[in-house]
Coordinates of N, CA and C in Angstrom, one line a residue:
M1497 N 11.0 -12.2 3.5 CA 11.1 -13.4 2.7 C 12.5 -13.6 2.2
T1498 N 13.4 -13.7 3.0 CA 14.8 -13.9 2.7 C 14.9 -15.2 1.8
G1499 N 15.7 -15.1 0.8 CA 15.9 -16.3 -0.1 C 14.7 -16.5 -1.1
S1500 N 13.8 -15.6 -1.1 CA 12.7 -15.8 -2.0 C 13.1 -15.8 -3.5
R1501 N 12.4 -16.4 -4.3 CA 12.7 -16.4 -5.7 C 12.2 -15.0 -6.3
Q1502 N 12.7 -14.6 -7.4 CA 12.3 -13.3 -8.0 C 11.9 -13.5 -9.4
R1503 N 10.9 -12.6 -9.8 CA 10.5 -12.6 -11.2 C 9.8 -11.2 -11.4
K1504 N 9.5 -10.9 -12.7 CA 8.8 -9.7 -13.0 C 7.3 -10.0 -12.7
G1505 N 6.6 -8.9 -12.3 CA 5.2 -9.0 -11.9 C 4.3 -9.3 -13.1
N1506 N 3.2 -9.9 -12.8 CA 2.2 -10.2 -13.8 C 1.1 -9.1 -13.8
P1507 N 1.0 -8.3 -14.9 CA 0.1 -7.2 -14.8 C -1.3 -7.6 -14.7
K1508 N -1.7 -8.8 -14.9 CA -3.1 -9.3 -14.8 C -3.4 -9.7 -13.4
N1509 N -2.4 -9.6 -12.5 CA -2.6 -10.1 -11.1 C -2.3 -8.9 -10.2
D1510 N -3.3 -8.5 -9.3 CA -3.1 -7.4 -8.4 C -2.6 -7.9 -7.0
E1511 N -2.2 -9.1 -6.9 CA -1.7 -9.6 -5.6 C -0.3 -9.3 -5.4
F1512 N 0.0 -8.1 -4.9 CA 1.3 -7.6 -4.6 C 1.3 -7.2 -3.1
Y1513 N 2.0 -8.0 -2.3 CA 2.0 -7.8 -0.8 C 3.1 -7.0 -0.4
T1514 N 2.9 -6.1 0.6 CA 4.0 -5.3 1.1 C 4.9 -6.1 2.0
P1515 N 6.2 -6.0 1.7 CA 7.2 -6.7 2.5 C 7.3 -6.3 4.0
K1516 N 7.6 -7.2 4.8 CA 7.7 -6.9 6.3 C 8.6 -5.8 6.6
F1517 N 9.7 -5.6 5.9 CA 10.6 -4.5 6.3 C 10.0 -3.1 6.3
I1518 N 8.9 -2.9 5.5 CA 8.2 -1.6 5.5 C 7.5 -1.4 6.8
F1519 N 6.8 -2.4 7.3 CA 6.1 -2.3 8.6 C 7.1 -2.2 9.8
D1520 N 8.2 -2.9 9.7 CA 9.2 -2.8 10.7 C 9.7 -1.4 10.8
A1521 N 9.9 -0.8 9.6 CA 10.4 0.6 9.6 C 9.4 1.6 10.1
L1522 N 8.1 1.4 9.7 CA 7.1 2.3 10.1 C 6.8 2.2 11.6
N1523 N 6.9 1.0 12.2 CA 6.7 0.8 13.6 C 5.3 1.3 14.1
L1524 N 4.3 0.9 13.3 CA 2.9 1.3 13.6 C 2.0 0.0 13.6
H1525 N 0.9 0.1 14.4 CA -0.1 -0.9 14.3 C -1.3 -0.2 13.7
F1526 N -1.9 -0.7 12.6 CA -3.0 -0.1 11.9 C -4.3 -0.6 12.5
D1527 N -5.3 0.2 12.5 CA -6.6 -0.3 12.9 C -7.2 -1.1 11.8
V1528 N -7.1 -0.8 10.5 CA -7.7 -1.5 9.4 C -6.8 -1.6 8.2
D1529 N -6.6 -2.8 7.7 CA -6.1 -3.0 6.3 C -7.3 -3.1 5.4
V1530 N -7.5 -2.1 4.6 CA -8.7 -2.0 3.8 C -8.7 -2.8 2.6
A1531 N -7.6 -3.4 2.1 CA -7.5 -4.1 0.9 C -6.6 -5.4 1.1
S1532 N -7.0 -6.2 2.0 CA -6.2 -7.4 2.4 C -6.5 -8.5 1.4
P1533 N -5.6 -9.4 1.1 CA -5.9 -10.5 0.3 C -6.8 -11.5 1.0
E1534 N -7.5 -12.3 0.3 CA -8.5 -13.3 0.8 C -7.9 -14.2 1.9
H1535 N -6.7 -14.6 1.8 CA -6.1 -15.5 2.8 C -5.5 -14.8 4.0
N1536 N -5.5 -13.5 4.0 CA -4.9 -12.7 5.0 C -3.4 -13.1 5.4
S1537 N -2.7 -13.6 4.4 CA -1.4 -14.1 4.7 C -0.4 -13.0 4.4
T1538 N -0.6 -11.8 5.0 CA 0.3 -10.7 4.7 C 1.1 -10.3 6.0
N1539 N 2.0 -9.3 5.9 CA 2.7 -8.8 7.0 C 2.1 -7.6 7.7
V1540 N 0.9 -7.2 7.2 CA 0.3 -6.0 7.7 C -0.1 -6.2 9.2
P1541 N 0.4 -5.3 10.0 CA 0.0 -5.3 11.4 C -1.3 -4.5 11.6
A1542 N -2.4 -5.2 11.4 CA -3.7 -4.5 11.5 C -4.7 -5.3 12.3
T1543 N -5.5 -4.6 13.1 CA -6.5 -5.3 13.9 C -7.6 -5.9 13.0
I1544 N -8.1 -5.2 12.0 CA -9.1 -5.6 11.1 C -8.5 -5.7 9.7
K1545 N -8.9 -6.7 9.0 CA -8.4 -6.9 7.6 C -9.6 -7.1 6.7
H1546 N -9.9 -6.2 5.8 CA -11.0 -6.4 4.8 C -10.5 -7.0 3.6
T1547 N -11.0 -8.2 3.2 CA -10.6 -8.8 2.0 C -11.6 -8.5 0.9
K1548 N -11.4 -9.1 -0.3 CA -12.3 -8.9 -1.4 C -13.8 -9.3 -1.0
L1549 N -13.9 -10.3 -0.2 CA -15.2 -10.7 0.3 C -15.9 -9.7 1.1
Q1550 N -15.2 -8.9 1.9 CA -15.8 -7.8 2.7 C -15.9 -6.5 1.9
D1551 N -15.2 -6.4 0.8 CA -15.2 -5.3 -0.1 C -14.8 -4.0 0.7
G1552 N -13.6 -3.8 1.0 CA -13.1 -2.7 1.8 C -13.6 -1.3 1.3
L1553 N -13.9 -1.2 0.1 CA -14.5 0.1 -0.4 C -15.9 0.4 0.2
M1554 N -16.6 -0.7 0.5 CA -18.0 -0.6 1.0 C -18.0 -0.5 2.5
Q1555 N -16.9 -0.7 3.2 CA -16.9 -0.6 4.6 C -16.7 0.8 5.1
D1556 N -17.1 1.0 6.4 CA -16.7 2.3 7.1 C -15.3 2.1 7.5
W1557 N -14.5 3.1 7.2 CA -13.1 3.1 7.6 C -12.9 3.9 8.9
Q1558 N -12.3 3.2 9.9 CA -12.2 3.8 11.2 C -10.7 3.8 11.6
G1559 N -10.2 4.9 12.2 CA -8.9 4.9 12.8 C -7.8 5.0 11.7
L1560 N -6.6 4.4 12.1 CA -5.4 4.5 11.2 C -5.5 3.4 10.2
I1561 N -5.4 3.7 8.9 CA -5.6 2.8 7.8 C -4.3 2.5 7.1
W1562 N -4.2 1.2 6.7 CA -3.2 0.7 5.8 C -3.9 0.4 4.5
M1563 N -3.3 0.9 3.4 CA -3.9 0.7 2.1 C -2.9 0.4 1.0
N1564 N -2.9 -0.8 0.5 CA -2.2 -1.3 -0.7 C -3.2 -1.8 -1.6
P1565 N -3.9 -0.9 -2.4 CA -5.1 -1.3 -3.1 C -4.7 -2.0 -4.4
P1566 N -5.7 -2.6 -5.1 CA -5.5 -3.1 -6.4 C -5.0 -2.0 -7.4
F1567 N -3.8 -2.1 -7.9 CA -3.2 -1.0 -8.7 C -4.0 -0.8 -10.0
S1568 N -4.7 -1.9 -10.5 CA -5.4 -1.8 -11.7 C -6.7 -0.9 -11.6
K1569 N -7.1 -0.7 -10.3 CA -8.3 0.1 -10.1 C -8.1 1.0 -8.8
A1570 N -7.0 1.7 -8.8 CA -6.7 2.5 -7.7 C -7.6 3.7 -7.4
E1571 N -8.1 4.3 -8.4 CA -8.8 5.6 -8.2 C -9.9 5.6 -7.1
P1572 N -10.8 4.7 -7.1 CA -11.9 4.7 -6.0 C -11.3 4.6 -4.6
W1573 N -10.2 3.8 -4.5 CA -9.5 3.5 -3.2 C -8.8 4.8 -2.8
V1574 N -8.1 5.5 -3.7 CA -7.4 6.7 -3.4 C -8.4 7.8 -3.0
N1575 N -9.5 7.9 -3.7 CA -10.5 8.9 -3.3 C -11.1 8.7 -1.9
K1576 N -11.4 7.4 -1.5 CA -11.9 7.2 -0.2 C -10.8 7.4 0.8
F1577 N -9.5 7.0 0.5 CA -8.4 7.2 1.4 C -8.2 8.7 1.7
I1578 N -8.2 9.5 0.7 CA -8.1 11.0 0.9 C -9.2 11.5 1.8
E1579 N -10.4 11.1 1.5 CA -11.6 11.5 2.3 C -11.4 11.1 3.7
H1580 N -10.9 9.9 4.0 CA -10.7 9.4 5.3 C -9.7 10.2 6.0
G1581 N -8.5 10.5 5.4 CA -7.5 11.4 5.9 C -6.7 10.9 7.0
N1582 N -6.5 9.6 7.2 CA -5.7 9.1 8.4 C -5.1 7.7 8.0
G1583 N -3.9 7.7 7.6 CA -3.2 6.4 7.3 C -2.1 6.5 6.4
I1584 N -1.7 5.3 5.9 CA -0.6 5.3 4.9 C -1.0 4.4 3.8
A1585 N -0.7 4.8 2.6 CA -1.1 4.1 1.4 C 0.2 3.8 0.6
L1586 N 0.3 2.6 0.1 CA 1.4 2.2 -0.9 C 0.7 2.3 -2.3
L1587 N 1.3 3.1 -3.1 CA 0.7 3.3 -4.5 C 1.8 3.4 -5.5
P1588 N 1.4 3.0 -6.8 CA 2.3 3.3 -7.9 C 2.2 4.7 -8.3
T1589 N 3.3 5.2 -8.9 CA 3.2 6.6 -9.5 C 2.4 6.4 -10.8
S1590 N 1.7 7.5 -11.2 CA 0.9 7.4 -12.3 C 0.6 8.8 -12.9
K1591 N 0.3 8.8 -14.2 CA -0.1 10.0 -14.8 C -1.6 10.3 -14.7
A1592 N -2.3 9.4 -13.9 CA -3.7 9.6 -13.7 C -4.1 10.7 -12.8
K1593 N -5.3 11.2 -12.9 CA -5.7 12.4 -12.1 C -5.7 12.0 -10.6
W1594 N -6.0 10.8 -10.3 CA -6.0 10.4 -8.9 C -4.6 10.6 -8.3
F1595 N -3.5 10.3 -9.0 CA -2.2 10.5 -8.5 C -1.9 12.0 -8.3
S1596 N -2.3 12.8 -9.2 CA -2.1 14.3 -9.0 C -2.8 14.7 -7.7
K1597 N -4.0 14.2 -7.5 CA -4.8 14.6 -6.3 C -4.1 14.1 -5.0
I1598 N -3.6 12.9 -5.0 CA -2.9 12.5 -3.8 C -1.6 13.2 -3.6
W1599 N -0.9 13.5 -4.6 CA 0.4 14.2 -4.6 C 0.2 15.6 -3.9
L1600 N -0.9 16.2 -4.3 CA -1.2 17.6 -3.8 C -1.8 17.6 -2.3
T1601 N -2.4 16.5 -1.9 CA -3.1 16.5 -0.6 C -2.4 15.7 0.5
A1602 N -1.5 14.8 0.2 CA -0.9 14.0 1.2 C 0.0 14.8 2.1
K1603 N 0.0 14.5 3.4 CA 0.9 15.3 4.3 C 2.3 14.9 4.1
G1604 N 2.6 13.6 3.7 CA 3.9 13.2 3.4 C 3.9 12.2 2.3
I1605 N 5.0 12.2 1.5 CA 5.1 11.2 0.4 C 6.6 10.8 0.4
L1606 N 6.8 9.5 0.3 CA 8.1 8.9 0.3 C 8.3 8.0 -0.9
L1607 N 9.2 8.3 -1.8 CA 9.5 7.5 -3.0 C 10.3 6.3 -2.5
L1608 N 9.8 5.1 -2.8 CA 10.5 3.9 -2.4 C 11.6 3.6 -3.4
P1609 N 12.7 2.9 -3.0 CA 13.8 2.7 -3.9 C 13.4 2.0 -5.2
S1610 N 14.2 2.3 -6.2 CA 13.9 1.7 -7.6 C 14.0 0.2 -7.6
N1611 N 14.7 -0.4 -6.6 CA 14.8 -1.9 -6.6 C 13.8 -2.5 -5.6
F1612 N 12.8 -1.7 -5.2 CA 11.7 -2.2 -4.3 C 11.0 -3.4 -4.9
K1613 N 10.8 -4.5 -4.2 CA 10.1 -5.6 -4.6 C 9.0 -6.0 -3.7
F1614 N 7.9 -6.4 -4.2 CA 6.7 -6.9 -3.4 C 6.9 -8.4 -3.1
D1615 N 6.2 -8.8 -2.1 CA 6.0 -10.2 -1.8 C 4.9 -10.7 -2.7
K1616 N 4.9 -11.9 -3.1 CA 3.8 -12.5 -3.9 C 3.3 -13.8 -3.2
P1617 N 2.1 -14.2 -3.4 CA 1.5 -15.3 -2.7 C 2.2 -16.6 -3.0
D1618 N 3.0 -16.7 -4.1 CA 3.6 -18.0 -4.4 C 5.1 -18.0 -4.0
D1619 N 5.5 -17.2 -3.0 CA 6.8 -17.1 -2.4 C 7.8 -16.4 -3.4
F1620 N 7.4 -15.8 -4.4 CA 8.2 -15.0 -5.3 C 8.3 -13.6 -4.8
R1621 N 9.3 -12.9 -5.2 CA 9.4 -11.4 -4.9 C 9.3 -10.8 -6.3
S1622 N 8.6 -9.7 -6.4 CA 8.3 -9.2 -7.7 C 8.3 -7.6 -7.7
D1623 N 8.8 -7.0 -8.8 CA 8.7 -5.6 -8.9 C 7.6 -5.3 -9.9
I1624 N 7.3 -4.0 -10.0 CA 6.3 -3.6 -11.1 C 7.1 -2.6 -11.9
F1625 N 6.5 -2.2 -13.0 CA 7.2 -1.4 -14.0 C 7.3 0.1 -13.7
M1626 N 6.6 0.5 -12.6 CA 6.6 1.9 -12.3 C 7.1 2.1 -10.8
P1627 N 7.6 3.3 -10.5 CA 8.0 3.6 -9.1 C 6.8 3.5 -8.2
T1628 N 7.1 3.3 -6.9 CA 6.0 3.2 -5.9 C 6.3 4.2 -4.8
V1629 N 5.3 4.7 -4.1 CA 5.4 5.6 -3.1 C 4.6 5.2 -1.9
L1630 N 5.0 5.7 -0.7 CA 4.1 5.6 0.5 C 3.6 7.0 0.7
C1631 N 2.3 7.1 0.9 CA 1.6 8.4 1.1 C 1.0 8.4 2.5
A1632 N 1.3 9.5 3.2 CA 0.8 9.6 4.6 C -0.3 10.7 4.7
F1633 N -1.3 10.4 5.5 CA -2.3 11.4 5.8 C -2.5 11.3 7.3
G1634 N -2.5 12.5 8.0 CA -2.6 12.5 9.4 C -1.2 12.6 10.1
D1635 N -1.2 13.2 11.3 CA 0.1 13.5 12.0 C 0.8 12.2 12.4
V1636 N 0.1 11.2 12.9 CA 0.8 9.9 13.3 C 1.4 9.2 12.1
A1637 N 0.7 9.1 11.0 CA 1.2 8.5 9.8 C 2.4 9.2 9.2
N1638 N 2.3 10.5 9.2 CA 3.4 11.3 8.7 C 4.6 11.2 9.5
A1639 N 4.5 11.2 10.9 CA 5.6 11.1 11.8 C 6.3 9.7 11.6
A1640 N 5.5 8.7 11.4 CA 6.0 7.3 11.2 C 6.8 7.3 9.9
L1641 N 6.3 7.9 8.8 CA 7.0 7.9 7.6 C 8.3 8.6 7.7
K1642 N 8.4 9.8 8.4 CA 9.6 10.5 8.6 C 10.6 9.8 9.4
Q1643 N 10.2 9.1 10.4 CA 11.2 8.4 11.3 C 11.6 7.0 10.8
S1644 N 11.0 6.6 9.7 CA 11.2 5.2 9.2 C 12.5 4.9 8.6
N1645 N 13.3 5.9 8.2 CA 14.6 5.7 7.5 C 14.4 4.9 6.2
L1646 N 13.2 5.0 5.6 CA 13.0 4.3 4.3 C 13.4 5.3 3.1
G1647 N 13.6 6.5 3.4 CA 13.9 7.5 2.4 C 13.5 8.9 2.8
M1648 N 13.7 9.8 1.9 CA 13.3 11.2 2.3 C 11.8 11.5 2.0
V1649 N 11.2 12.2 2.9 CA 9.8 12.5 2.9 C 9.6 13.9 2.4
R1650 N 8.7 14.1 1.5 CA 8.4 15.5 1.1 C 7.1 15.8 1.7

């Protein structure tokens, strides 16, 4: 979204889309985007996109997963993601128990730059007040994170 306008994020709105450069760097095609916005107007290269209407939490997850869940209710998404064990999740850092759990179980974690901005549905770019990370589960996802040149993977 070159030339997009910028503003601070609205904490009451969970519509924060992953910018295209993340997917370009990962160079992966995902089987399922489990938390896609209703209009599917995102950059996520996925065969299947579950919107709010399909309720991605209630679906069977198959294959390589992309997950950028509602940050206001991340815990059930994180728990299912860990259980599935194959994919990449974009998450905020948090003092919550779910973040400790993903920190300890993810095969790879990459801290995104402090100036990272999300795409918004209204053509704005927006940050959030906490750092964000990419968490990888599975060999394919972890290899993609390492080769991405987005930052150092632990």
